[in-house]
Short mmCIF file of C-alpha atoms in Angstrom, two decimals:
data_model
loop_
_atom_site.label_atom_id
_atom_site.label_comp_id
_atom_site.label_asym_id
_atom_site.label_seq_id
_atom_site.Cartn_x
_atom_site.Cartn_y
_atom_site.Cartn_z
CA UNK M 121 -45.99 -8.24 19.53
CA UNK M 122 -44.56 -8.83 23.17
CA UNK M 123 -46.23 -11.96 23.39
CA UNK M 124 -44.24 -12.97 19.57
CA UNK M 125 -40.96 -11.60 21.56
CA UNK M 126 -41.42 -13.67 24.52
CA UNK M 127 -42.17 -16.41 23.17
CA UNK M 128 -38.70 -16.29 20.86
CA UNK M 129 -36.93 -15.54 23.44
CA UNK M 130 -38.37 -18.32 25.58
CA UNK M 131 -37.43 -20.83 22.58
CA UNK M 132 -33.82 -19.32 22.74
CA UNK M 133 -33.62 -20.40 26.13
CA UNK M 134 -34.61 -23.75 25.79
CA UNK M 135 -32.39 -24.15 22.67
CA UNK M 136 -29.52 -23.46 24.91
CA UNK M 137 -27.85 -27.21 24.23
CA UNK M 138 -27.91 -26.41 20.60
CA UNK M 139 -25.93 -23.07 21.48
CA UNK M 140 -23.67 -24.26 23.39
CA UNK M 141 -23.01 -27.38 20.90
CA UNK M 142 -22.54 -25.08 18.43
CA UNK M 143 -20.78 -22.47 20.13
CA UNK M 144 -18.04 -25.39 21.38
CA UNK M 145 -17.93 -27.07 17.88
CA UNK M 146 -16.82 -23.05 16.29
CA UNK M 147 -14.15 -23.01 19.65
CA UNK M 148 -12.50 -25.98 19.12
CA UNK M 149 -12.43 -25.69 14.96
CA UNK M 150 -11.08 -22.01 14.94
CA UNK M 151 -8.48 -23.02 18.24
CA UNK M 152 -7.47 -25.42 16.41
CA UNK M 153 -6.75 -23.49 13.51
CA UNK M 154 -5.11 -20.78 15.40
CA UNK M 155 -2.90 -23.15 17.01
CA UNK M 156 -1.48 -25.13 14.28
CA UNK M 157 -2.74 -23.07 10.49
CA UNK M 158 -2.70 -20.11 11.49
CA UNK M 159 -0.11 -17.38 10.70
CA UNK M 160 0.13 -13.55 11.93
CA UNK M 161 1.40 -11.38 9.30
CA UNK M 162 4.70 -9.03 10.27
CA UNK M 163 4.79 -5.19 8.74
CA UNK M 164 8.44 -3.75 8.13
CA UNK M 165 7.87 0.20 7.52
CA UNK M 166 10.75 2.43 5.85
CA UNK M 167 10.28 6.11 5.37
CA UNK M 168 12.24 8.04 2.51
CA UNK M 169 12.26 11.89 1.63
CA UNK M 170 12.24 12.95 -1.77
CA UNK M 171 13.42 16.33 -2.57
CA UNK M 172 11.21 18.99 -3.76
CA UNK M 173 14.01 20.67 -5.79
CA UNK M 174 16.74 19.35 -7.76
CA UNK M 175 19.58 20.91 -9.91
CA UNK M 176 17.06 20.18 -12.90
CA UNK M 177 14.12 22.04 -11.43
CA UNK M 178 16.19 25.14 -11.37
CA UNK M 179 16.17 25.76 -14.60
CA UNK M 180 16.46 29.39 -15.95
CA UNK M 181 15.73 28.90 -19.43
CA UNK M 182 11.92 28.55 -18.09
CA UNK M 183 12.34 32.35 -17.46
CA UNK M 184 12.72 33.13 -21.42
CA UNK M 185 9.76 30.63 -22.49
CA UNK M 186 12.39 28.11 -23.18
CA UNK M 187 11.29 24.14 -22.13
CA UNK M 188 13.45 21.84 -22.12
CA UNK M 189 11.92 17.99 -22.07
CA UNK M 190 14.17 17.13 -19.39
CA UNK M 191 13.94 20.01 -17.11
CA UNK M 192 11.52 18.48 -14.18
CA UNK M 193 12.68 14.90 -14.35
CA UNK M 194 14.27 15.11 -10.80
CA UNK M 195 11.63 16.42 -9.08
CA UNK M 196 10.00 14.89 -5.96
CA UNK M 197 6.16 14.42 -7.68
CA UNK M 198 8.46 13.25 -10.79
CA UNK M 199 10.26 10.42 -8.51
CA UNK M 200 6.82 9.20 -7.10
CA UNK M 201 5.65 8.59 -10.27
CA UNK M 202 8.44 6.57 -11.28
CA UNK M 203 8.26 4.87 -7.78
CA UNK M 204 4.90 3.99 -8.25
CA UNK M 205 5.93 2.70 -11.59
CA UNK M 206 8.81 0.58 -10.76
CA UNK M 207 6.96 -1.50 -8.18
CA UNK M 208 4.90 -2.52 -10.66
CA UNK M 209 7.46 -3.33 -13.05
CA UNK M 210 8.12 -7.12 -13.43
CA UNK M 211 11.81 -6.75 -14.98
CA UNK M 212 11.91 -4.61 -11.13
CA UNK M 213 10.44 -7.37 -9.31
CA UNK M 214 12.58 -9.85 -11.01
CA UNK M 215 15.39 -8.30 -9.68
CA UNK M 216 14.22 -8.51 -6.11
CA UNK M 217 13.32 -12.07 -6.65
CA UNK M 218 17.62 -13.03 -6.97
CA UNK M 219 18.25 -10.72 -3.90
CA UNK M 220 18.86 -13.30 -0.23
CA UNK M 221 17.11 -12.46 2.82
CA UNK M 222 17.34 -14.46 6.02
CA UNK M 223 14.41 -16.42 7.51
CA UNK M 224 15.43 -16.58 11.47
CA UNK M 225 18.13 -15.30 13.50
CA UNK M 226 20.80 -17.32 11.95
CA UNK M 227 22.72 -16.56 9.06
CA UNK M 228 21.55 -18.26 6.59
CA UNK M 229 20.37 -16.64 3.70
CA UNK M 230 18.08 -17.45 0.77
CA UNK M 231 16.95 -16.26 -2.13
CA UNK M 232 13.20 -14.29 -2.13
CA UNK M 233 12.07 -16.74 -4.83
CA UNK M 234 13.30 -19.56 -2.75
CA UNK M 235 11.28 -17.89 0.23
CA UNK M 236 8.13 -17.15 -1.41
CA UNK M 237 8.10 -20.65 -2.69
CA UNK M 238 8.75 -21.92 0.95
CA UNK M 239 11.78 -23.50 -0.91
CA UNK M 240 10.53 -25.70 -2.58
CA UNK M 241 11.21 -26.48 -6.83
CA UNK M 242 8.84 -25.37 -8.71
CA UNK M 243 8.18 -27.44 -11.79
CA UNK M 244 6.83 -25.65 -15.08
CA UNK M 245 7.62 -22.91 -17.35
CA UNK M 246 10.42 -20.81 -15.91
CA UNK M 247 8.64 -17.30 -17.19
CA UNK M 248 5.46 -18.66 -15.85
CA UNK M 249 6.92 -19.49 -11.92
CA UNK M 250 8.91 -16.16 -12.21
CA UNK M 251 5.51 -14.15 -13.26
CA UNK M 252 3.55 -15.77 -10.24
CA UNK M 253 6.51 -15.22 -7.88
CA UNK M 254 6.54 -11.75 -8.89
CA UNK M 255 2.76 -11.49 -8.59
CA UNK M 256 3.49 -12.74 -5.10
CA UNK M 257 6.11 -10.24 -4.25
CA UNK M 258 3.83 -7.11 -5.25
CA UNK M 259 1.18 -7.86 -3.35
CA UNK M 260 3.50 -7.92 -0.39
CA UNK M 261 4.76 -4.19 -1.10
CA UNK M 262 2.38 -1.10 -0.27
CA UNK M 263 3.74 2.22 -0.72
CA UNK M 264 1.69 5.43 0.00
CA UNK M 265 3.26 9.28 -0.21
CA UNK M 266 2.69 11.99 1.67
CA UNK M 267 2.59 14.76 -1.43
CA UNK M 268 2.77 18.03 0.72
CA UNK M 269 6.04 16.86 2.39
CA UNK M 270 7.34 14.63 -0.35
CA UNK M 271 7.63 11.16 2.05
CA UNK M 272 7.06 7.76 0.89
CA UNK M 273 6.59 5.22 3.31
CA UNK M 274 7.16 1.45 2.32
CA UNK M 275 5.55 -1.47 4.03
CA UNK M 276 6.63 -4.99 3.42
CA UNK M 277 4.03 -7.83 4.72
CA UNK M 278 5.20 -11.35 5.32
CA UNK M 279 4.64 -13.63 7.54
CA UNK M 280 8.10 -14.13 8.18
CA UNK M 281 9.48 -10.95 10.38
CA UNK M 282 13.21 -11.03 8.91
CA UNK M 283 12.36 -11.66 5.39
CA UNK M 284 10.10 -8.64 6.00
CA UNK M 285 12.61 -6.57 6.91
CA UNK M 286 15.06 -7.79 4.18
CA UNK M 287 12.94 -7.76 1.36
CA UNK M 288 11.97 -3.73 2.63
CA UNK M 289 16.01 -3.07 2.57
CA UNK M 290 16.35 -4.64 -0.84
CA UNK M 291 13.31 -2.73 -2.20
CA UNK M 292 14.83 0.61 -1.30
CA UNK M 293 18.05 0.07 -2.63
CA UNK M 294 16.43 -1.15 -5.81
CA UNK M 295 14.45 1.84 -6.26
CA UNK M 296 17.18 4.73 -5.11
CA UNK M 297 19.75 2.75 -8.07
CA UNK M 298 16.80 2.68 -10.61
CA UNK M 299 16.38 6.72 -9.72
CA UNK M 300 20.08 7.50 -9.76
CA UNK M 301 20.24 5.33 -12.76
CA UNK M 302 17.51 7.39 -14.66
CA UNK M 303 18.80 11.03 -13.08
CA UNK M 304 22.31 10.03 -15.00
CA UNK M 305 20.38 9.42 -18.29
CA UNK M 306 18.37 12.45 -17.73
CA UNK M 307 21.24 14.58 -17.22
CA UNK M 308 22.87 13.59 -20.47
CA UNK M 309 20.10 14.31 -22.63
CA UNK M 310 19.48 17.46 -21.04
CA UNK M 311 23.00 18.29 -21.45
CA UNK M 312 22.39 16.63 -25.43
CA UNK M 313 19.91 19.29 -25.95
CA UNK M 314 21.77 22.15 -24.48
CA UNK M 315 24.76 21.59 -26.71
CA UNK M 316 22.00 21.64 -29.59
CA UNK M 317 20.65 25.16 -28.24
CA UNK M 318 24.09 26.55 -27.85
CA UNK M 319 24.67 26.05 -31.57
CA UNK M 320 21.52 27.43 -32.85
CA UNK M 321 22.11 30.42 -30.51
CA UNK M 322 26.07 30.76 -31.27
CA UNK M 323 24.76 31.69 -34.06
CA UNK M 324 22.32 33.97 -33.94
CA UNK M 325 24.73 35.95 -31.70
CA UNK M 326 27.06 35.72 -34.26
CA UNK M 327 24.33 37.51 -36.56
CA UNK M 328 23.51 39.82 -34.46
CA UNK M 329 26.81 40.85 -33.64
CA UNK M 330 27.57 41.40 -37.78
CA UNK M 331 24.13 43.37 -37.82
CA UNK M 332 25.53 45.86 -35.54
CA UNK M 333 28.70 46.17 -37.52
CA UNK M 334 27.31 46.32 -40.58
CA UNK M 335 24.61 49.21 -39.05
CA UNK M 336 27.59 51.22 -37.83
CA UNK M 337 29.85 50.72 -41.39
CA UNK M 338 26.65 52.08 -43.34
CA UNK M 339 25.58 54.52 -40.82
CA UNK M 340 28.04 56.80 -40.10
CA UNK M 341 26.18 60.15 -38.46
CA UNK M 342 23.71 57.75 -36.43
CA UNK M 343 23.75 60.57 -33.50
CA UNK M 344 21.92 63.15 -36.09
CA UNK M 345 18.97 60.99 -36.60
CA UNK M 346 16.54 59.72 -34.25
CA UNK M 347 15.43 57.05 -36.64
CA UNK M 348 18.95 55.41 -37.01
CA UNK M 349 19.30 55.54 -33.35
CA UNK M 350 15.89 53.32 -32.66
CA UNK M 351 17.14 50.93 -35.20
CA UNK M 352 20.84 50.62 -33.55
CA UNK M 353 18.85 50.18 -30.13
CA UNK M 354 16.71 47.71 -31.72
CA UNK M 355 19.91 45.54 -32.81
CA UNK M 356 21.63 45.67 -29.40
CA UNK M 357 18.68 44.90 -27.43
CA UNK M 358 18.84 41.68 -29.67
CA UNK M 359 22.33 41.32 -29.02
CA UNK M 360 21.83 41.64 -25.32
CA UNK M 361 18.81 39.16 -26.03
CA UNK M 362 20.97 36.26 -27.13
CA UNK M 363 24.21 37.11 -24.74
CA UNK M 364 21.64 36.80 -21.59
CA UNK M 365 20.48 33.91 -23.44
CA UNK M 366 24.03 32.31 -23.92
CA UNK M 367 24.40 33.09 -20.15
CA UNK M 368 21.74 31.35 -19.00
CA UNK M 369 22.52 27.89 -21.05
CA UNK M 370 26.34 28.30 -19.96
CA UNK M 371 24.37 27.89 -16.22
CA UNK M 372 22.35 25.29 -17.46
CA UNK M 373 24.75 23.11 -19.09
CA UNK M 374 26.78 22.98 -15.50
CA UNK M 375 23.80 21.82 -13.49
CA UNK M 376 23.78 19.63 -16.82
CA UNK M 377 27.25 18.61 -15.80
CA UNK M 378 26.20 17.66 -12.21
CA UNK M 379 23.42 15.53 -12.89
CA UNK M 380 25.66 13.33 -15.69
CA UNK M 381 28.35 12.61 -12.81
CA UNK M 382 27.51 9.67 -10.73
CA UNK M 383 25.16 9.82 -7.40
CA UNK M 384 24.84 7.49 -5.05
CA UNK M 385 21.45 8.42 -3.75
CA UNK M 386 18.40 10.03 -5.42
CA UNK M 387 16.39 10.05 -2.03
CA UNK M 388 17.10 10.65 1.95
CA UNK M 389 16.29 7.56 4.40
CA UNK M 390 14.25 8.91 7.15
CA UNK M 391 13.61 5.32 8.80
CA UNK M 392 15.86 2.70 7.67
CA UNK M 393 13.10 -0.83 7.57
CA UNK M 394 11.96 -1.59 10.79
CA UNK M 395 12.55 -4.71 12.88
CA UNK M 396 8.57 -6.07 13.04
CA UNK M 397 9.02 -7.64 16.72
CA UNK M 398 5.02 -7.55 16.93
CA UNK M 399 2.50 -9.09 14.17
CA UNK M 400 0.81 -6.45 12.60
CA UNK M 401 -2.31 -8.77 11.89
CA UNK M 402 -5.30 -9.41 14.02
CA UNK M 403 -4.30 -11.28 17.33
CA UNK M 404 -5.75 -15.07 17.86
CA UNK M 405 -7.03 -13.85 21.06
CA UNK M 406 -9.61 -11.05 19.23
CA UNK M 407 -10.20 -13.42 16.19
CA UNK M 408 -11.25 -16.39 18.83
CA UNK M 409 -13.95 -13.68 20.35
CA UNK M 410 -14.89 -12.69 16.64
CA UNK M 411 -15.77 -16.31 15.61
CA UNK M 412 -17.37 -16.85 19.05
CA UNK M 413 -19.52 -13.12 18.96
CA UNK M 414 -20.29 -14.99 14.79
CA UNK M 415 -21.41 -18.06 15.95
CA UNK M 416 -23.99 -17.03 18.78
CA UNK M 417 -25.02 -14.72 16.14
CA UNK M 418 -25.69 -17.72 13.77
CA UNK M 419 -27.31 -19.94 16.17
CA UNK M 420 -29.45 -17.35 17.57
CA UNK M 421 -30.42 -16.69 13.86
CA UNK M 422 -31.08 -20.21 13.05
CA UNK M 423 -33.13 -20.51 16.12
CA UNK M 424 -35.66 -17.61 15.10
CA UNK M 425 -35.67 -18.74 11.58
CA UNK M 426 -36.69 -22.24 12.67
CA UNK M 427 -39.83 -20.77 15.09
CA UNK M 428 -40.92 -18.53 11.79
CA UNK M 429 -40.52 -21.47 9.71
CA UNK M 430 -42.80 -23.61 11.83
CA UNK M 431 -45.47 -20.52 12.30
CA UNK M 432 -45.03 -20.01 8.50
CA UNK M 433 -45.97 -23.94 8.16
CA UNK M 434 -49.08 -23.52 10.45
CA UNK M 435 -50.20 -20.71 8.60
CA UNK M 436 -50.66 -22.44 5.29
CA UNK M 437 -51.96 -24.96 6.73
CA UNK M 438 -54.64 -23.61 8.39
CA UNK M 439 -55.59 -21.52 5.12
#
């Protein structure tokens, strides 16, 4: 076995041309690359908190048994869903596509399709490009959320740091006017289907208020009889039933109220979109080493699998 190893090893060493051919064939090809194909990727990074409690997660009906359909849909889990959602919405990413971003330090602005097709026409079926371009876009957006404190941080990749950033500042003001958007809707159906309630329960009050009357009007020595009594307690417990009741939708329909008026925000910004200064991809200078470290590996390799290949020769040969 040591005689196997040192003989490999010996053949290593006097295949050191065909390493070093190799290994400066791989150094110039992947230089070369570096220096003129090559391009580093740059990360923007936004952080936004969503709130874990919202004018429609304090409901009070919920204390009665009463759901409403509407009653959680401003709550922080609520909103990642619809984040997550919305980013992989293509009328959403359509949107995005008509929004300008700058591509150096200038000025001048153009429009993320425009960018993503390195401005230049695109010929074909106009649903088709904007499908591909929106394809393109997605896979450029990576959003992950911290559940326990409600945070969602945003990452844009390009390989163009200002367009990065851009794109990131379009994406969150996309998403916050989608959220505010649906919160508005949300409010009015909730408030919809409070309006409903308060009928049904105006007038049930209503009938429970006659009940009592009409108790009292037929009963008149209730204090003389225990029975009567229980029954007249009966009917204003269910009085005081449906006032409490009444109460508690009055409350509801003004959080109701608050959600239907207009909001500018349905999320904090923690970290506005960072500046990416720095690539965020794998330096030339560690990739250079990677493809060197790959092609000793491979020539080694190739070396040792050329001495078995020979001994494997031999030995058919001389059975």
């Amino acid at each position: 076995m040591d005689t196997d190893l040192r003989q490999i090893i010996k053949a290593i060493i006097n295949e050191w041309k065909f390493i070093f051919k190799s290994m400066t064939v791989i150094f110039v090809t992947v230089l070369i690359y570096l220096l003129f194909f090559y391009s580093p990727t740059y990360t923007s990074k936004s952080k936004v908190y969503l709130s874990k409690l919202s004018s429609n997660e304090m409901s009070l009906l919920s204390t009665l048994g009463m759901q409403s359909p509407f009653l959680n849909s401003g709550s922080a889990v609520n909103k990642v869903s619809i984040i997550d959602e919305l980013l992989g919405s293509y009328s959403f990413l359509v949107r995005i596509l008509e929004k300008d971003v700058n591509i150096d330090s200038s000025d001048k602005m153009i429009k993320i399709s425009a960018f993503l097709s390195d401005n230049k026409p695109l010929d074909g079926d106009k649903l088709v490009i904007e499908a591909a371009l929106a394809s393109k876009l997605r896979k450029k957006i990576i959003a992950t959320t911290d559940f326990e404190s409600s945070i969602v941080t945003i990452k844009v990749e390009s390989e163009n740091k200002y367009a990065a950033q851009d794109i990131n500042s379009h994406v969150i003001d996309e998403i916050n006017q989608s959220l505010v958007t649906l919160q508005n809707q949300a409010g009015e159906k909730k408030l919809e289907f409070i309006e409903e309630r308060m009928l049904g329960i105006n007038a049930k009050l209503s009938e429970a208020e006659q009940a009592i009357l009409d108790f009292r009007y037929t009963n008149k020595n209730i204090t003389s009889s225990p029975t009567l009594q229980m029954n007249l307690e009966k009917l204003v417990r269910n009085l005081e039933f449906h006032v409490t009741l009444k109460t508690l939708l009055l409350q509801e329909r003004e959080f109701a109220v608050l959600d239907k008026i207009e909001k500018s925000n349905a999320f904090t910004t923690l970290q506005k979109p960072t500046f990416p200064a720095i690539p965020s991809s794998t330096r030339r200078l560690y990739i250079l080493i990677a493809y060197l470290i790959v092609g000793l590996i491979f020539s080694i390799t190739f070396i040792v699998g050329k001495i078995f290949y020979r001994n494997l020769l031999t030995y058919i040969k001389n059975f």
